[in-house]
Amino acid sequence: KDNKAPNLWVSPNPIIDQLTVHHLKPLAYSYLVYNSIEQIIQEAILNEFQNKIEIRNLSSGLYFLGIKGNDYTFKDKFFKE
């Protein structure tokens, strides 16, 4: 984990179809989902009203999530079942 964003976390892990980004204050941020060889699989912008990332179409395996806001970064890994 390389978390520099306070009060930000993701769940569940492992994931079946949807990853939720939790935060304690309203945030707008961009995210990237990438695989173990750093290929970008998915990217978009989320906000306080849209905090779910659909991953049901991904194959099973290990992935990484990168989130970038105006003044923070957040990186974590997750497993897709």
mmCIF file of N, CA, C and O in Angstrom:
data_model
loop_
_atom_site.group_PDB
_atom_site.id
_atom_site.type_symbol
_atom_site.label_atom_id
_atom_site.label_comp_id
_atom_site.label_asym_id
_atom_site.label_seq_id
_atom_site.Cartn_x
_atom_site.Cartn_y
_atom_site.Cartn_z
ATOM 1 N N LYS A 1 0.825 -1.198 0.000
ATOM 2 C CA LYS A 1 0.000 0.000 0.000
ATOM 3 C C LYS A 1 0.864 1.255 0.000
ATOM 4 O O LYS A 1 1.841 1.326 0.701
ATOM 5 N N ASP A 2 0.463 2.218 -0.771
ATOM 6 C CA ASP A 2 1.131 3.509 -0.809
ATOM 7 C C ASP A 2 0.057 4.572 -0.600
ATOM 8 O O ASP A 2 -0.319 5.278 -1.513
ATOM 9 N N ASN A 3 -0.467 4.612 0.603
ATOM 10 C CA ASN A 3 -1.615 5.464 0.856
ATOM 11 C C ASN A 3 -1.187 6.821 1.374
ATOM 12 O O ASN A 3 -0.571 6.923 2.409
ATOM 13 N N LYS A 4 -1.539 7.858 0.647
ATOM 14 C CA LYS A 4 -1.299 9.216 1.096
ATOM 15 C C LYS A 4 -2.620 9.965 1.201
ATOM 16 O O LYS A 4 -2.650 11.155 1.358
ATOM 17 N N ALA A 5 -3.725 9.250 1.054
ATOM 18 C CA ALA A 5 -5.053 9.842 1.129
ATOM 19 C C ALA A 5 -5.691 9.428 2.446
ATOM 20 O O ALA A 5 -6.056 8.282 2.617
ATOM 21 N N PRO A 6 -5.804 10.334 3.395
ATOM 22 C CA PRO A 6 -6.407 9.965 4.672
ATOM 23 C C PRO A 6 -7.887 9.662 4.501
ATOM 24 O O PRO A 6 -8.567 10.245 3.655
ATOM 25 N N ASN A 7 -8.359 8.732 5.296
ATOM 26 C CA ASN A 7 -9.781 8.398 5.327
ATOM 27 C C ASN A 7 -10.313 7.893 3.991
ATOM 28 O O ASN A 7 -11.432 8.189 3.610
ATOM 29 N N LEU A 8 -9.506 7.121 3.282
ATOM 30 C CA LEU A 8 -9.917 6.522 2.027
ATOM 31 C C LEU A 8 -9.564 5.050 2.078
ATOM 32 O O LEU A 8 -8.454 4.695 2.458
ATOM 33 N N TRP A 9 -10.508 4.177 1.730
ATOM 34 C CA TRP A 9 -10.242 2.751 1.700
ATOM 35 C C TRP A 9 -11.189 2.102 0.701
ATOM 36 O O TRP A 9 -12.166 2.708 0.274
ATOM 37 N N VAL A 10 -10.857 0.863 0.302
ATOM 38 C CA VAL A 10 -11.669 0.140 -0.669
ATOM 39 C C VAL A 10 -12.122 -1.185 -0.078
ATOM 40 O O VAL A 10 -11.459 -1.742 0.798
ATOM 41 N N SER A 11 -13.247 -1.683 -0.552
ATOM 42 C CA SER A 11 -13.768 -2.979 -0.114
ATOM 43 C C SER A 11 -14.693 -3.512 -1.195
ATOM 44 O O SER A 11 -15.135 -2.751 -2.052
ATOM 45 N N PRO A 12 -15.045 -4.766 -1.197
ATOM 46 C CA PRO A 12 -14.422 -5.843 -0.416
ATOM 47 C C PRO A 12 -13.132 -6.306 -1.092
ATOM 48 O O PRO A 12 -12.796 -5.833 -2.168
ATOM 49 N N ASN A 13 -12.446 -7.209 -0.486
ATOM 50 C CA ASN A 13 -11.265 -7.807 -1.078
ATOM 51 C C ASN A 13 -11.141 -9.220 -0.525
ATOM 52 O O ASN A 13 -10.929 -9.352 0.671
ATOM 53 N N PRO A 14 -11.310 -10.269 -1.311
ATOM 54 C CA PRO A 14 -11.424 -10.311 -2.763
ATOM 55 C C PRO A 14 -12.781 -9.796 -3.253
ATOM 56 O O PRO A 14 -13.733 -9.679 -2.495
ATOM 57 N N ILE A 15 -12.855 -9.538 -4.563
ATOM 58 C CA ILE A 15 -14.013 -8.911 -5.180
ATOM 59 C C ILE A 15 -14.612 -9.860 -6.212
ATOM 60 O O ILE A 15 -13.886 -10.547 -6.930
ATOM 61 N N ILE A 16 -15.942 -9.820 -6.292
ATOM 62 C CA ILE A 16 -16.616 -10.628 -7.307
ATOM 63 C C ILE A 16 -17.021 -9.763 -8.497
ATOM 64 O O ILE A 16 -16.711 -10.075 -9.635
ATOM 65 N N ASP A 17 -17.722 -8.647 -8.238
ATOM 66 C CA ASP A 17 -18.211 -7.862 -9.367
ATOM 67 C C ASP A 17 -18.089 -6.353 -9.213
ATOM 68 O O ASP A 17 -18.138 -5.636 -10.188
ATOM 69 N N GLN A 18 -17.915 -5.854 -7.992
ATOM 70 C CA GLN A 18 -17.907 -4.412 -7.798
ATOM 71 C C GLN A 18 -17.011 -4.023 -6.625
ATOM 72 O O GLN A 18 -17.089 -4.607 -5.560
ATOM 73 N N LEU A 19 -16.176 -3.028 -6.857
ATOM 74 C CA LEU A 19 -15.277 -2.486 -5.850
ATOM 75 C C LEU A 19 -15.849 -1.151 -5.390
ATOM 76 O O LEU A 19 -16.247 -0.333 -6.219
ATOM 77 N N THR A 20 -15.908 -0.933 -4.078
ATOM 78 C CA THR A 20 -16.426 0.323 -3.544
ATOM 79 C C THR A 20 -15.293 1.123 -2.934
ATOM 80 O O THR A 20 -14.495 0.598 -2.159
ATOM 81 N N VAL A 21 -15.204 2.392 -3.299
ATOM 82 C CA VAL A 21 -14.230 3.313 -2.726
ATOM 83 C C VAL A 21 -14.951 4.104 -1.637
ATOM 84 O O VAL A 21 -15.949 4.771 -1.903
ATOM 85 N N HIS A 22 -14.464 3.978 -0.407
ATOM 86 C CA HIS A 22 -15.073 4.660 0.737
ATOM 87 C C HIS A 22 -14.232 5.878 1.103
ATOM 88 O O HIS A 22 -13.003 5.806 1.084
ATOM 89 N N HIS A 23 -14.883 6.944 1.465
ATOM 90 C CA HIS A 23 -14.179 8.147 1.915
ATOM 91 C C HIS A 23 -15.056 8.884 2.907
ATOM 92 O O HIS A 23 -16.276 8.799 2.859
ATOM 93 N N LEU A 24 -14.432 9.594 3.819
ATOM 94 C CA LEU A 24 -15.157 10.279 4.879
ATOM 95 C C LEU A 24 -15.499 11.722 4.554
ATOM 96 O O LEU A 24 -16.208 12.374 5.302
ATOM 97 N N LYS A 25 -14.989 12.226 3.450
ATOM 98 C CA LYS A 25 -15.350 13.573 3.022
ATOM 99 C C LYS A 25 -15.571 13.556 1.522
ATOM 100 O O LYS A 25 -15.027 12.698 0.822
ATOM 101 N N PRO A 26 -16.387 14.460 1.005
ATOM 102 C CA PRO A 26 -16.650 14.457 -0.437
ATOM 103 C C PRO A 26 -15.359 14.626 -1.240
ATOM 104 O O PRO A 26 -14.553 15.497 -0.949
ATOM 105 N N LEU A 27 -15.191 13.759 -2.222
ATOM 106 C CA LEU A 27 -13.983 13.784 -3.035
ATOM 107 C C LEU A 27 -14.333 13.602 -4.507
ATOM 108 O O LEU A 27 -15.285 12.918 -4.839
ATOM 109 N N ALA A 28 -13.565 14.191 -5.352
ATOM 110 C CA ALA A 28 -13.592 13.890 -6.783
ATOM 111 C C ALA A 28 -12.199 13.388 -7.128
ATOM 112 O O ALA A 28 -11.209 13.975 -6.709
ATOM 113 N N TYR A 29 -12.118 12.292 -7.845
ATOM 114 C CA TYR A 29 -10.820 11.699 -8.111
ATOM 115 C C TYR A 29 -10.878 10.866 -9.379
ATOM 116 O O TYR A 29 -11.939 10.458 -9.832
ATOM 117 N N SER A 30 -9.716 10.636 -9.935
ATOM 118 C CA SER A 30 -9.613 9.728 -11.073
ATOM 119 C C SER A 30 -9.024 8.417 -10.574
ATOM 120 O O SER A 30 -8.308 8.387 -9.582
ATOM 121 N N TYR A 31 -9.356 7.350 -11.271
ATOM 122 C CA TYR A 31 -8.796 6.062 -10.876
ATOM 123 C C TYR A 31 -8.321 5.299 -12.096
ATOM 124 O O TYR A 31 -8.778 5.521 -13.216
ATOM 125 N N LEU A 32 -7.393 4.387 -11.851
ATOM 126 C CA LEU A 32 -6.888 3.441 -12.846
ATOM 127 C C LEU A 32 -6.933 2.057 -12.233
ATOM 128 O O LEU A 32 -6.577 1.882 -11.063
ATOM 129 N N VAL A 33 -7.354 1.082 -12.994
ATOM 130 C CA VAL A 33 -7.210 -0.322 -12.623
ATOM 131 C C VAL A 33 -6.202 -0.887 -13.600
ATOM 132 O O VAL A 33 -6.348 -0.724 -14.815
ATOM 133 N N TYR A 34 -5.165 -1.501 -13.078
ATOM 134 C CA TYR A 34 -4.147 -2.066 -13.951
ATOM 135 C C TYR A 34 -3.726 -3.435 -13.465
ATOM 136 O O TYR A 34 -3.934 -3.797 -12.306
ATOM 137 N N ASN A 35 -3.156 -4.225 -14.374
ATOM 138 C CA ASN A 35 -2.779 -5.600 -14.045
ATOM 139 C C ASN A 35 -1.325 -5.663 -13.571
ATOM 140 O O ASN A 35 -0.657 -4.640 -13.432
ATOM 141 N N SER A 36 -0.857 -6.884 -13.358
ATOM 142 C CA SER A 36 0.476 -7.067 -12.775
ATOM 143 C C SER A 36 1.612 -6.653 -13.702
ATOM 144 O O SER A 36 2.736 -6.469 -13.253
ATOM 145 N N ILE A 37 1.339 -6.490 -15.006
ATOM 146 C CA ILE A 37 2.381 -6.001 -15.919
ATOM 147 C C ILE A 37 2.112 -4.543 -16.303
ATOM 148 O O ILE A 37 2.580 -4.061 -17.331
ATOM 149 N N GLU A 38 1.353 -3.876 -15.458
ATOM 150 C CA GLU A 38 1.083 -2.434 -15.522
ATOM 151 C C GLU A 38 0.341 -1.990 -16.778
ATOM 152 O O GLU A 38 0.460 -0.854 -17.209
ATOM 153 N N GLN A 39 -0.460 -2.879 -17.350
ATOM 154 C CA GLN A 39 -1.351 -2.487 -18.440
ATOM 155 C C GLN A 39 -2.610 -1.886 -17.818
ATOM 156 O O GLN A 39 -3.200 -2.492 -16.916
ATOM 157 N N ILE A 40 -3.019 -0.728 -18.308
ATOM 158 C CA ILE A 40 -4.239 -0.105 -17.791
ATOM 159 C C ILE A 40 -5.435 -0.855 -18.354
ATOM 160 O O ILE A 40 -5.583 -1.001 -19.565
ATOM 161 N N ILE A 41 -6.283 -1.324 -17.458
ATOM 162 C CA ILE A 41 -7.452 -2.109 -17.825
ATOM 163 C C ILE A 41 -8.696 -1.229 -17.870
ATOM 164 O O ILE A 41 -9.577 -1.423 -18.695
ATOM 165 N N GLN A 42 -8.738 -0.254 -16.963
ATOM 166 C CA GLN A 42 -9.930 0.572 -16.826
ATOM 167 C C GLN A 42 -9.535 1.898 -16.203
ATOM 168 O O GLN A 42 -8.658 1.946 -15.354
ATOM 169 N N GLU A 43 -10.201 2.981 -16.598
ATOM 170 C CA GLU A 43 -9.964 4.266 -15.970
ATOM 171 C C GLU A 43 -11.202 5.135 -16.096
ATOM 172 O O GLU A 43 -11.970 4.996 -17.055
ATOM 173 N N ALA A 44 -11.407 5.990 -15.112
ATOM 174 C CA ALA A 44 -12.569 6.888 -15.112
ATOM 175 C C ALA A 44 -12.415 7.889 -13.986
ATOM 176 O O ALA A 44 -11.429 7.884 -13.250
ATOM 177 N N ILE A 45 -13.419 8.738 -13.838
ATOM 178 C CA ILE A 45 -13.468 9.705 -12.746
ATOM 179 C C ILE A 45 -14.640 9.348 -11.855
ATOM 180 O O ILE A 45 -15.734 9.034 -12.346
ATOM 181 N N LEU A 46 -14.411 9.343 -10.565
ATOM 182 C CA LEU A 46 -15.457 9.082 -9.576
ATOM 183 C C LEU A 46 -15.647 10.322 -8.716
ATOM 184 O O LEU A 46 -14.802 11.211 -8.681
ATOM 185 N N ASN A 47 -16.756 10.358 -7.989
ATOM 186 C CA ASN A 47 -17.019 11.465 -7.066
ATOM 187 C C ASN A 47 -17.831 10.966 -5.889
ATOM 188 O O ASN A 47 -18.040 9.761 -5.747
ATOM 189 N N GLU A 48 -18.312 11.881 -5.063
ATOM 190 C CA GLU A 48 -19.031 11.481 -3.851
ATOM 191 C C GLU A 48 -20.332 10.751 -4.147
ATOM 192 O O GLU A 48 -20.838 10.027 -3.306
ATOM 193 N N PHE A 49 -20.892 10.926 -5.341
ATOM 194 C CA PHE A 49 -22.151 10.281 -5.695
ATOM 195 C C PHE A 49 -21.952 8.977 -6.453
ATOM 196 O O PHE A 49 -22.838 8.148 -6.518
ATOM 197 N N GLN A 50 -20.805 8.820 -7.060
ATOM 198 C CA GLN A 50 -20.488 7.611 -7.819
ATOM 199 C C GLN A 50 -19.164 7.066 -7.304
ATOM 200 O O GLN A 50 -18.107 7.542 -7.677
ATOM 201 N N ASN A 51 -19.234 6.078 -6.404
ATOM 202 C CA ASN A 51 -18.018 5.559 -5.790
ATOM 203 C C ASN A 51 -17.834 4.060 -6.012
ATOM 204 O O ASN A 51 -17.080 3.422 -5.313
ATOM 205 N N LYS A 52 -18.502 3.494 -7.001
ATOM 206 C CA LYS A 52 -18.394 2.066 -7.278
ATOM 207 C C LYS A 52 -17.677 1.851 -8.609
ATOM 208 O O LYS A 52 -17.909 2.562 -9.575
ATOM 209 N N ILE A 53 -16.817 0.852 -8.640
ATOM 210 C CA ILE A 53 -16.066 0.493 -9.835
ATOM 211 C C ILE A 53 -16.495 -0.909 -10.250
ATOM 212 O O ILE A 53 -16.322 -1.864 -9.486
ATOM 213 N N GLU A 54 -17.083 -1.026 -11.428
ATOM 214 C CA GLU A 54 -17.520 -2.324 -11.953
ATOM 215 C C GLU A 54 -16.316 -3.097 -12.468
ATOM 216 O O GLU A 54 -15.559 -2.587 -13.284
ATOM 217 N N ILE A 55 -16.165 -4.327 -11.985
ATOM 218 C CA ILE A 55 -15.051 -5.157 -12.450
ATOM 219 C C ILE A 55 -15.508 -6.550 -12.836
ATOM 220 O O ILE A 55 -14.690 -7.436 -13.009
ATOM 221 N N ARG A 56 -16.807 -6.744 -12.991
ATOM 222 C CA ARG A 56 -17.324 -8.095 -13.256
ATOM 223 C C ARG A 56 -16.761 -8.688 -14.549
ATOM 224 O O ARG A 56 -16.690 -9.892 -14.682
ATOM 225 N N ASN A 57 -16.335 -7.869 -15.491
ATOM 226 C CA ASN A 57 -15.811 -8.376 -16.759
ATOM 227 C C ASN A 57 -14.327 -8.731 -16.723
ATOM 228 O O ASN A 57 -13.793 -9.235 -17.703
ATOM 229 N N LEU A 58 -13.667 -8.460 -15.607
ATOM 230 C CA LEU A 58 -12.247 -8.805 -15.495
ATOM 231 C C LEU A 58 -12.081 -10.297 -15.226
ATOM 232 O O LEU A 58 -12.921 -10.912 -14.573
ATOM 233 N N SER A 59 -11.000 -10.870 -15.704
ATOM 234 C CA SER A 59 -10.662 -12.256 -15.390
ATOM 235 C C SER A 59 -10.214 -12.344 -13.940
ATOM 236 O O SER A 59 -9.780 -11.358 -13.350
ATOM 237 N N SER A 60 -10.282 -13.528 -13.375
ATOM 238 C CA SER A 60 -9.802 -13.729 -12.003
ATOM 239 C C SER A 60 -8.313 -13.430 -11.940
ATOM 240 O O SER A 60 -7.578 -13.701 -12.886
ATOM 241 N N GLY A 61 -7.887 -12.840 -10.814
ATOM 242 C CA GLY A 61 -6.475 -12.572 -10.636
ATOM 243 C C GLY A 61 -6.205 -11.333 -9.818
ATOM 244 O O GLY A 61 -7.121 -10.702 -9.283
ATOM 245 N N LEU A 62 -4.937 -10.985 -9.726
ATOM 246 C CA LEU A 62 -4.478 -9.842 -8.945
ATOM 247 C C LEU A 62 -4.469 -8.587 -9.809
ATOM 248 O O LEU A 62 -3.980 -8.608 -10.940
ATOM 249 N N TYR A 63 -5.003 -7.494 -9.263
ATOM 250 C CA TYR A 63 -5.042 -6.201 -9.941
ATOM 251 C C TYR A 63 -4.616 -5.115 -8.971
ATOM 252 O O TYR A 63 -4.555 -5.338 -7.763
ATOM 253 N N PHE A 64 -4.355 -3.952 -9.507
ATOM 254 C CA PHE A 64 -3.961 -2.808 -8.695
ATOM 255 C C PHE A 64 -4.898 -1.640 -8.987
ATOM 256 O O PHE A 64 -5.355 -1.475 -10.117
ATOM 257 N N LEU A 65 -5.148 -0.846 -7.969
ATOM 258 C CA LEU A 65 -5.997 0.319 -8.089
ATOM 259 C C LEU A 65 -5.178 1.541 -7.734
ATOM 260 O O LEU A 65 -4.538 1.583 -6.680
ATOM 261 N N GLY A 66 -5.174 2.516 -8.599
ATOM 262 C CA GLY A 66 -4.515 3.786 -8.332
ATOM 263 C C GLY A 66 -5.550 4.896 -8.359
ATOM 264 O O GLY A 66 -6.335 4.979 -9.297
ATOM 265 N N ILE A 67 -5.573 5.714 -7.318
ATOM 266 C CA ILE A 67 -6.513 6.828 -7.228
ATOM 267 C C ILE A 67 -5.704 8.101 -7.053
ATOM 268 O O ILE A 67 -4.768 8.142 -6.266
ATOM 269 N N LYS A 68 -6.086 9.134 -7.801
ATOM 270 C CA LYS A 68 -5.377 10.404 -7.707
ATOM 271 C C LYS A 68 -6.391 11.523 -7.551
ATOM 272 O O LYS A 68 -7.311 11.666 -8.354
ATOM 273 N N GLY A 69 -6.201 12.308 -6.506
ATOM 274 C CA GLY A 69 -7.013 13.496 -6.273
ATOM 275 C C GLY A 69 -6.154 14.732 -6.447
ATOM 276 O O GLY A 69 -5.008 14.645 -6.896
ATOM 277 N N ASN A 70 -6.698 15.866 -6.096
ATOM 278 C CA ASN A 70 -5.946 17.117 -6.242
ATOM 279 C C ASN A 70 -4.691 17.158 -5.387
ATOM 280 O O ASN A 70 -3.664 17.685 -5.803
ATOM 281 N N ASP A 71 -4.758 16.597 -4.185
ATOM 282 C CA ASP A 71 -3.620 16.707 -3.269
ATOM 283 C C ASP A 71 -3.267 15.380 -2.595
ATOM 284 O O ASP A 71 -2.732 15.363 -1.506
ATOM 285 N N TYR A 72 -3.583 14.272 -3.231
ATOM 286 C CA TYR A 72 -3.254 12.983 -2.635
ATOM 287 C C TYR A 72 -3.185 11.908 -3.716
ATOM 288 O O TYR A 72 -3.676 12.083 -4.824
ATOM 289 N N THR A 73 -2.553 10.790 -3.347
ATOM 290 C CA THR A 73 -2.563 9.584 -4.165
ATOM 291 C C THR A 73 -2.888 8.408 -3.268
ATOM 292 O O THR A 73 -2.673 8.459 -2.054
ATOM 293 N N PHE A 74 -3.408 7.363 -3.857
ATOM 294 C CA PHE A 74 -3.760 6.152 -3.120
ATOM 295 C C PHE A 74 -3.495 4.984 -4.052
ATOM 296 O O PHE A 74 -3.908 5.013 -5.217
ATOM 297 N N LYS A 75 -2.794 3.982 -3.565
ATOM 298 C CA LYS A 75 -2.540 2.778 -4.347
ATOM 299 C C LYS A 75 -2.816 1.574 -3.463
ATOM 300 O O LYS A 75 -2.450 1.565 -2.293
ATOM 301 N N ASP A 76 -3.447 0.573 -4.061
ATOM 302 C CA ASP A 76 -3.736 -0.644 -3.324
ATOM 303 C C ASP A 76 -3.894 -1.786 -4.320
ATOM 304 O O ASP A 76 -4.041 -1.544 -5.512
ATOM 305 N N LYS A 77 -3.855 -2.992 -3.831
ATOM 306 C CA LYS A 77 -4.064 -4.148 -4.696
ATOM 307 C C LYS A 77 -5.355 -4.837 -4.278
ATOM 308 O O LYS A 77 -5.807 -4.710 -3.145
ATOM 309 N N PHE A 78 -5.948 -5.572 -5.224
ATOM 310 C CA PHE A 78 -7.140 -6.339 -4.911
ATOM 311 C C PHE A 78 -7.140 -7.598 -5.767
ATOM 312 O O PHE A 78 -6.458 -7.683 -6.786
ATOM 313 N N PHE A 79 -7.896 -8.579 -5.307
ATOM 314 C CA PHE A 79 -7.988 -9.836 -6.015
ATOM 315 C C PHE A 79 -9.395 -10.003 -6.550
ATOM 316 O O PHE A 79 -10.367 -9.862 -5.825
ATOM 317 N N LYS A 80 -9.518 -10.291 -7.839
ATOM 318 C CA LYS A 80 -10.803 -10.559 -8.472
ATOM 319 C C LYS A 80 -11.026 -12.053 -8.488
ATOM 320 O O LYS A 80 -10.201 -12.818 -8.978
ATOM 321 N N GLU A 81 -12.127 -12.498 -7.883
ATOM 322 C CA GLU A 81 -12.448 -13.935 -7.852
ATOM 323 C C GLU A 81 -13.006 -14.397 -9.167
ATOM 324 O O GLU A 81 -13.609 -13.654 -9.900
#
